[in-house]
C-alpha cells in the first residue's frame, strides 16, 4: 500500500474551505471511494502526488493533455507569451493564429469565437442557435454532458418527448422545461419529437461521439440522420466536440467520420453540423475553448449581430499560445501513436478481465476508449447504467495501488497521449492482472 498521508491532510484542509474539498465534483472520488490524490507535479505520462507516489496518467486532465505534461514546445510557447504580458483586453495575434489553425483543420468551419471553457462554448452555441432560429426548445441526449449549462443539465425524464425534470437543484423549471431529452442512438425518437414539435425546436445538441457516459460511439447513420431531420425542420445541429475535437483525429470526430476510411468520406451526405464546440485539447491545459460554424450563422453574434456573447479573458494570449503549440504538435503520426497505445492497453485490460471472468465491454471512438463493467454492446445511457460500478471501484483502486491513475468514475473515457511510451504502457500492463483479480472479488 502506498502512503497517502499528505493527500489526506490536504483533503481535510480543502474540505474546510471548499465544498467537498474539490473545485469540480468528480475529483472527490465519490464514484470510487477513498482519498483523491493531490498531484504535486507531472511530466510526460507521469503524475507525482504530494506523498511522492508516481502514477501513469490515463486521465490526462480529462482530455486536454494530449501531448503529455510539461511538453517542451508548449512550455516554451507559454513562457514566451507570458514574458510579454498575461492579458491585454485588446485583440492580439495568438488568438488570430489559433482561430486560423482550428478553421483550417475542420472543413465545415468558417469562423470561430474563442471562449474560456467548454461550458461557455455550448452555452453560447445554444444562445446563438436560439437567436438564429427564433425558437427556444433544444433537444439533447441522455448521458451526453455539455458542461453545467442550466438548459443542458436536464437528464432523461419519464420517457421520449417528455419535458425533462432538472438534473440539478437550482435549475429553474423554465430552463429545463425548454429541453427535451431523448435516448442516444434512437433516431426514431428524434423523428417522432420533430414530427410533433418541430416548429419549436431551435437545435439538437449531441456529443460528436459521446465520452461522458463512457465511450458510446454513434451507430452508423445516427449523426447523418440528425443532420437530415434538423435540416428538414429548420433547426440547427450542434456537434459538441469539446472532448473529441483534435483528439479523435486532426479534425476531431468530424474528421474521423468523414475522412478517408471513415463512415462518410468527403462529408455527411446531407451536410455538416451547423455549429461545433471545442475545448480541452485546444487549450493544451489552459482555459481556451471555442464555438464556430459557417460565417453566415456566426454573423448573428455581437458585434455584427444581435446575439450577445463576451469574455474578459476570451482569447487570452497565454492560453492561446498553449493551444496553438499543442495543436501544431498534433500531427498524423501522433494520432497513429494514440491508436496503437489505445489498442495495446484496451486489449490487455480486456484479456485480464476475461481471465478473471469479469463481465465487461471495451468500446472505442478512435483513440478514446472505456471499459464498461457489463456485457455489451452499450448503445445508450440506459445500457451504460447496467454496469457493476462496485467492480469498477475495486479495479480502479487496485490500478491506483499499482501506479496507474484512471478516471475516478465508471462513466468516463480513458485518455492516452503522445507521451505514453513503452515504459508507461508496460507499467499499465503490469498493474492489470491484480486489478482484474480485485474486480472479480465479490
Ligand atoms: C468537458 C466537456 C464539456 C465542458 O467543458 P468545461 O471546459 O469543463 O466547461 C462540454 N462538452 C463535452 C462533450 C465535454 O466533454
XYZ file of C-alpha atoms and ligand atoms in Angstrom:
457
model
C 0.000 0.000 0.000
C 1.178 3.462 -0.836
C 1.156 6.243 1.753
C -1.485 8.891 1.192
C -0.990 10.876 4.411
C -0.224 14.178 2.735
C -3.084 13.886 0.261
C -5.420 13.054 3.150
C -4.188 16.074 5.143
C -4.668 18.382 2.161
C -8.117 16.926 1.539
C -9.058 17.776 5.147
C -7.834 21.342 4.695
C -9.640 21.586 1.365
C -12.946 20.375 2.798
C -12.848 23.168 5.369
C -12.718 25.899 2.750
C -14.176 24.340 -0.434
C -17.419 22.339 -0.804
C -16.481 18.666 -0.836
C -12.828 19.685 -0.907
C -12.752 19.969 -4.705
C -13.356 22.501 -7.453
C -15.060 20.021 -9.791
C -17.218 17.290 -8.224
C -15.898 14.097 -9.802
C -12.401 14.830 -8.488
C -13.687 13.995 -4.983
C -13.579 10.214 -5.700
C -17.231 9.796 -4.664
C -17.703 7.338 -7.536
C -14.935 5.054 -6.280
C -14.455 5.960 -2.608
C -11.180 6.796 -0.893
C -8.902 9.818 -0.865
C -8.228 11.785 -4.044
C -4.529 12.135 -4.783
C -3.236 15.692 -4.665
C -0.817 15.976 -7.535
C 2.348 17.957 -6.935
C 3.890 17.720 -10.400
C 3.583 15.956 -13.710
C 5.979 15.151 -16.521
C 5.201 13.364 -19.777
C 2.826 10.470 -18.943
C 3.595 10.516 -15.202
C 1.855 12.158 -12.245
C 3.607 12.555 -8.889
C 1.470 13.144 -5.817
C 2.337 15.065 -2.657
C 3.344 11.805 -0.910
C 5.846 11.058 -3.663
C 3.820 8.273 -5.348
C 4.096 8.069 -9.126
C 1.259 7.108 -11.451
C 0.897 6.552 -15.169
C -1.686 9.170 -16.133
C -4.685 7.740 -18.012
C -6.794 10.758 -17.045
C -4.790 13.381 -18.939
C -6.693 16.163 -17.131
C -9.925 14.653 -18.581
C -8.617 15.055 -22.111
C -6.537 18.196 -22.636
C -3.052 16.766 -22.043
C -2.765 15.014 -25.400
C 0.980 15.725 -25.614
C 1.705 14.686 -22.036
C 2.624 17.023 -19.197
C 5.022 19.949 -19.473
C 5.722 19.301 -23.158
C 8.823 21.341 -24.093
C 7.207 23.099 -27.100
C 4.192 24.156 -25.064
C 6.320 25.188 -22.107
C 8.433 27.379 -24.397
C 5.370 28.938 -26.050
C 3.743 29.665 -22.696
C 6.932 31.162 -21.256
C 7.463 33.316 -24.303
C 3.848 34.555 -24.295
C 3.800 35.187 -20.536
C 7.016 37.192 -20.722
C 5.145 39.630 -22.987
C 2.209 40.076 -20.580
C -0.663 37.958 -19.326
C -3.808 39.621 -20.618
C -4.468 42.757 -22.602
C -8.228 43.022 -23.046
C -7.482 44.002 -26.635
C -7.132 41.842 -29.744
C -3.758 40.092 -30.067
C -2.016 37.906 -32.626
C -2.144 34.479 -30.919
C -5.933 34.400 -30.936
C -5.980 35.014 -34.698
C -3.438 32.234 -35.242
C -5.373 29.784 -33.050
C -8.659 30.547 -34.834
C -6.916 30.083 -38.207
C -5.486 26.739 -37.071
C -8.921 25.475 -35.976
C -10.709 26.710 -39.097
C -8.029 25.121 -41.286
C -8.453 21.749 -39.567
C -12.240 21.328 -39.503
C -13.537 21.693 -43.046
C -17.100 22.994 -42.383
C -15.861 25.783 -40.092
C -15.510 29.281 -41.477
C -15.363 31.216 -38.222
C -14.873 30.540 -34.531
C -15.330 32.644 -31.420
C -12.890 31.878 -28.595
C -14.117 31.463 -25.023
C -12.551 30.057 -21.842
C -14.379 26.773 -21.130
C -16.388 24.075 -22.833
C -19.400 25.144 -20.780
C -19.154 28.644 -22.194
C -18.841 27.230 -25.704
C -22.008 25.116 -25.518
C -23.935 27.827 -23.655
C -23.041 30.353 -26.336
C -23.732 27.954 -29.220
C -27.161 27.301 -27.768
C -27.917 31.009 -27.438
C -26.759 31.542 -30.997
C -28.972 28.710 -32.283
C -31.956 30.195 -30.465
C -31.126 33.665 -31.783
C -30.773 32.444 -35.357
C -33.970 30.375 -35.399
C -36.137 32.490 -33.099
C -37.122 29.229 -31.369
C -36.444 28.120 -27.806
C -36.642 24.332 -27.425
C -33.448 22.268 -27.502
C -33.103 18.502 -27.892
C -30.279 16.687 -26.108
C -29.499 13.043 -25.398
C -29.446 11.238 -22.067
C -25.901 10.592 -20.923
C -24.413 13.393 -23.055
C -22.666 16.062 -20.989
C -22.281 19.563 -22.362
C -20.934 21.383 -19.316
C -23.014 22.819 -16.488
C -25.290 24.984 -18.634
C -28.749 25.210 -16.989
C -30.684 24.067 -20.043
C -28.300 21.182 -20.695
C -28.184 19.662 -17.198
C -31.531 18.018 -17.797
C -31.445 14.211 -17.957
C -33.907 11.627 -19.212
C -37.385 12.303 -17.823
C -40.221 9.852 -17.878
C -39.828 8.888 -21.474
C -39.422 10.030 -25.037
C -40.684 13.508 -25.850
C -41.445 14.326 -22.211
C -40.033 17.550 -20.906
C -37.287 16.587 -18.507
C -37.024 17.415 -14.838
C -33.982 19.417 -13.796
C -30.994 17.209 -13.005
C -29.609 19.731 -10.557
C -31.206 21.788 -7.807
C -31.096 25.438 -8.734
C -32.025 24.928 -12.366
C -35.408 26.585 -12.838
C -38.141 24.502 -14.414
C -38.373 27.251 -17.033
C -34.800 26.481 -18.175
C -35.089 22.692 -18.047
C -38.613 22.900 -19.453
C -37.234 24.040 -22.796
C -35.093 20.898 -23.024
C -36.245 17.596 -24.483
C -34.084 14.617 -23.547
C -34.041 11.571 -25.819
C -32.201 8.241 -25.680
C -28.893 8.310 -27.539
C -28.698 6.373 -30.821
C -32.510 6.378 -31.182
C -33.216 8.173 -34.438
C -36.873 7.086 -34.349
C -37.362 9.071 -31.128
C -35.793 12.132 -32.771
C -38.055 11.816 -35.820
C -41.115 11.472 -33.604
C -40.334 14.533 -31.498
C -39.707 16.616 -34.618
C -42.984 15.402 -36.139
C -44.802 16.625 -33.019
C -42.940 19.828 -32.133
C -40.516 20.520 -34.976
C -41.516 24.176 -35.298
C -40.486 24.938 -31.703
C -37.062 23.278 -31.821
C -34.049 25.584 -32.183
C -31.361 22.911 -32.107
C -30.295 19.376 -31.451
C -27.064 19.215 -29.472
C -25.093 15.993 -29.327
C -21.640 14.915 -28.266
C -19.925 14.196 -31.595
C -19.112 10.781 -30.167
C -20.170 10.575 -26.542
C -17.451 10.085 -23.947
C -19.217 11.318 -20.825
C -21.213 8.143 -20.166
C -18.170 6.091 -21.042
C -17.429 5.784 -24.747
C -20.615 5.214 -26.778
C -19.974 5.948 -30.462
C -22.841 6.946 -32.731
C -24.395 3.995 -34.548
C -23.777 4.076 -38.318
C -26.052 6.722 -39.808
C -27.118 8.291 -36.482
C -25.277 11.613 -36.854
C -26.191 11.747 -40.537
C -29.828 11.157 -39.520
C -29.705 14.040 -37.027
C -28.399 16.260 -39.808
C -31.217 15.241 -42.146
C -34.026 15.663 -39.597
C -32.817 19.018 -38.242
C -32.421 20.362 -41.771
C -35.939 19.236 -42.761
C -37.377 21.171 -39.817
C -35.202 24.306 -39.922
C -33.379 23.510 -36.669
C -29.622 23.694 -36.179
C -27.379 20.731 -35.377
C -24.719 21.453 -32.757
C -21.890 18.939 -32.612
C -20.170 19.134 -29.227
C -16.541 18.243 -29.894
C -15.201 19.557 -26.577
C -13.851 16.086 -25.773
C -13.374 14.603 -29.257
C -12.078 17.739 -31.008
C -8.428 17.339 -32.125
C -8.323 14.057 -30.193
C -10.185 11.592 -32.414
C -8.309 12.964 -35.451
C -6.657 16.204 -36.572
C -10.210 17.385 -37.326
C -11.874 15.714 -34.342
C -14.694 13.208 -34.602
C -15.944 15.011 -37.722
C -12.615 14.347 -39.419
C -12.619 10.744 -38.192
C -16.071 10.000 -39.636
C -15.679 11.955 -42.862
C -12.000 11.334 -43.619
C -10.574 8.526 -45.727
C -11.536 5.295 -44.050
C -14.370 6.955 -42.091
C -18.039 6.098 -42.463
C -18.770 9.147 -44.647
C -15.659 10.060 -46.646
C -15.995 13.582 -48.040
C -18.679 14.645 -45.553
C -22.149 13.582 -44.440
C -24.452 13.245 -47.482
C -26.947 15.751 -46.072
C -24.314 18.237 -44.929
C -22.170 19.135 -41.940
C -23.382 20.176 -38.480
C -24.196 23.903 -38.295
C -22.204 24.592 -35.145
C -19.276 22.899 -33.437
C -17.948 23.382 -29.917
C -14.367 22.744 -28.793
C -12.352 22.861 -25.577
C -9.985 20.505 -23.744
C -7.196 19.679 -26.291
C -7.373 23.094 -27.986
C -6.278 24.783 -24.737
C -3.347 22.457 -24.113
C -4.156 22.500 -20.376
C -5.029 26.207 -20.241
C -8.533 27.719 -20.311
C -9.308 28.069 -24.017
C -12.392 26.824 -25.842
C -14.367 27.808 -28.920
C -17.574 27.528 -30.873
C -17.902 28.031 -34.583
C -19.649 27.352 -37.854
C -20.444 28.956 -41.186
C -19.805 32.700 -41.411
C -23.460 33.337 -42.192
C -24.507 31.714 -38.873
C -21.691 33.293 -36.847
C -22.665 36.736 -38.227
C -25.583 36.710 -35.784
C -23.103 37.247 -32.909
C -22.255 40.652 -31.453
C -20.776 42.980 -32.587
C -22.038 42.074 -36.099
C -25.389 40.689 -34.970
C -27.928 40.750 -32.145
C -26.801 37.669 -30.128
C -24.633 38.898 -27.251
C -21.564 36.985 -26.061
C -18.353 38.248 -24.449
C -15.487 37.412 -22.078
C -12.799 39.340 -20.170
C -10.242 36.562 -20.690
C -11.523 35.232 -24.039
C -8.602 34.648 -26.418
C -6.125 35.090 -23.555
C -2.613 35.399 -25.037
C -1.015 32.757 -22.775
C -3.866 30.223 -23.156
C -3.960 30.673 -26.920
C -0.173 30.242 -27.125
C -0.509 26.927 -25.256
C -3.360 25.831 -27.502
C -1.555 26.755 -30.687
C 1.656 24.968 -29.679
C -0.409 21.902 -28.719
C -2.386 21.767 -31.964
C 0.760 22.263 -34.047
C 2.242 19.145 -32.407
C -0.925 17.133 -33.179
C 0.414 15.561 -36.374
C -0.779 12.423 -38.216
C 1.952 10.362 -36.541
C 0.655 11.453 -33.122
C -2.794 10.073 -33.960
C -1.227 6.791 -35.142
C 0.616 6.574 -31.822
C -2.546 7.235 -29.796
C -4.342 4.490 -31.712
C -1.576 1.964 -31.046
C -1.403 2.794 -27.324
C -5.196 2.567 -27.027
C -5.114 -0.828 -28.800
C -2.423 -2.195 -26.534
C -3.975 -1.037 -23.265
C -7.596 -1.841 -24.095
C -6.721 -5.310 -25.440
C -4.613 -6.141 -22.391
C -7.280 -4.876 -19.992
C -9.913 -6.957 -21.730
C -7.709 -10.078 -21.615
C -7.006 -9.580 -17.907
C -10.714 -9.161 -17.116
C -11.649 -12.173 -19.278
C -9.060 -14.287 -17.470
C -10.788 -13.472 -14.172
C -14.300 -13.966 -15.572
C -15.314 -10.308 -15.120
C -18.192 -9.218 -17.396
C -17.033 -6.221 -19.413
C -17.201 -4.446 -22.769
C -14.460 -2.340 -24.342
C -15.780 0.468 -26.556
C -13.665 2.674 -28.799
C -14.013 6.002 -30.601
C -10.695 6.440 -32.419
C -8.144 6.536 -29.555
C -10.775 7.229 -26.892
C -11.919 4.107 -25.100
C -13.573 2.953 -21.947
C -14.417 -0.335 -20.309
C -17.965 -0.912 -19.153
C -18.257 -3.485 -16.398
C -21.224 -5.175 -18.063
C -21.914 -7.251 -21.164
C -22.342 -5.057 -24.225
C -22.907 -3.549 -26.569
C -23.576 -0.253 -24.779
C -25.532 1.996 -27.130
C -27.202 4.385 -24.668
C -27.091 5.757 -21.134
C -29.644 3.145 -20.029
C -27.275 0.429 -21.266
C -24.319 2.102 -19.511
C -26.247 2.143 -16.232
C -26.340 -1.663 -16.264
C -22.682 -1.794 -15.277
C -21.268 -3.003 -11.980
C -19.820 0.233 -10.621
C -18.605 -1.503 -7.436
C -16.444 -3.804 -9.567
C -15.071 -0.736 -11.335
C -14.294 0.837 -7.939
C -12.248 -2.207 -6.878
C -10.499 -2.248 -10.250
C -9.785 1.496 -10.023
C -8.205 1.273 -6.571
C -6.087 -1.748 -7.469
C -4.804 0.145 -10.526
C -4.065 3.176 -8.333
C -2.157 0.969 -5.857
C -0.352 -0.465 -8.874
C 0.712 3.013 -10.006
C -1.916 3.846 -12.668
C -4.348 6.762 -12.333
C -7.593 6.052 -14.195
C -10.532 8.483 -14.295
C -12.248 8.015 -10.899
C -15.617 7.023 -12.348
C -17.028 4.134 -14.366
C -18.687 6.660 -16.689
C -15.587 8.268 -18.158
C -13.301 7.729 -21.124
C -9.673 6.712 -20.564
C -7.214 9.062 -22.222
C -3.806 8.404 -23.700
C -1.284 10.822 -25.161
C 1.855 11.264 -27.193
C 3.965 10.838 -24.048
C 2.706 7.326 -23.274
C 5.883 5.470 -24.190
C 6.845 1.853 -23.717
C 7.754 2.324 -20.038
C 4.371 3.893 -19.264
C 2.430 1.288 -21.247
C 4.397 -1.550 -19.595
C 3.564 -0.107 -16.179
C -0.144 -0.159 -17.098
C 0.054 -3.737 -18.389
C 1.848 -4.786 -15.204
C -0.922 -3.392 -12.993
C -3.802 -5.026 -14.882
C -3.786 -8.655 -13.591
C -4.079 -7.646 -9.915
C -6.754 -5.094 -10.763
C -8.754 -7.683 -12.693
C -8.490 -10.038 -9.678
C -9.763 -7.234 -7.441
C -12.674 -6.575 -9.795
C -13.585 -10.272 -9.721
C -13.858 -10.369 -5.915
C -17.404 -10.320 -4.561
C -15.738 18.616 -20.772
C -16.913 18.794 -21.668
C -17.687 19.971 -21.656
C -17.470 21.072 -20.642
O -16.241 21.653 -20.747
P -15.653 22.503 -19.480
O -14.403 23.088 -20.006
O -15.473 21.504 -18.392
O -16.674 23.519 -19.152
C -18.668 20.114 -22.603
N -18.913 19.142 -23.500
C -18.214 17.991 -23.530
C -18.520 16.968 -24.569
C -17.208 17.768 -22.600
O -16.541 16.609 -22.612
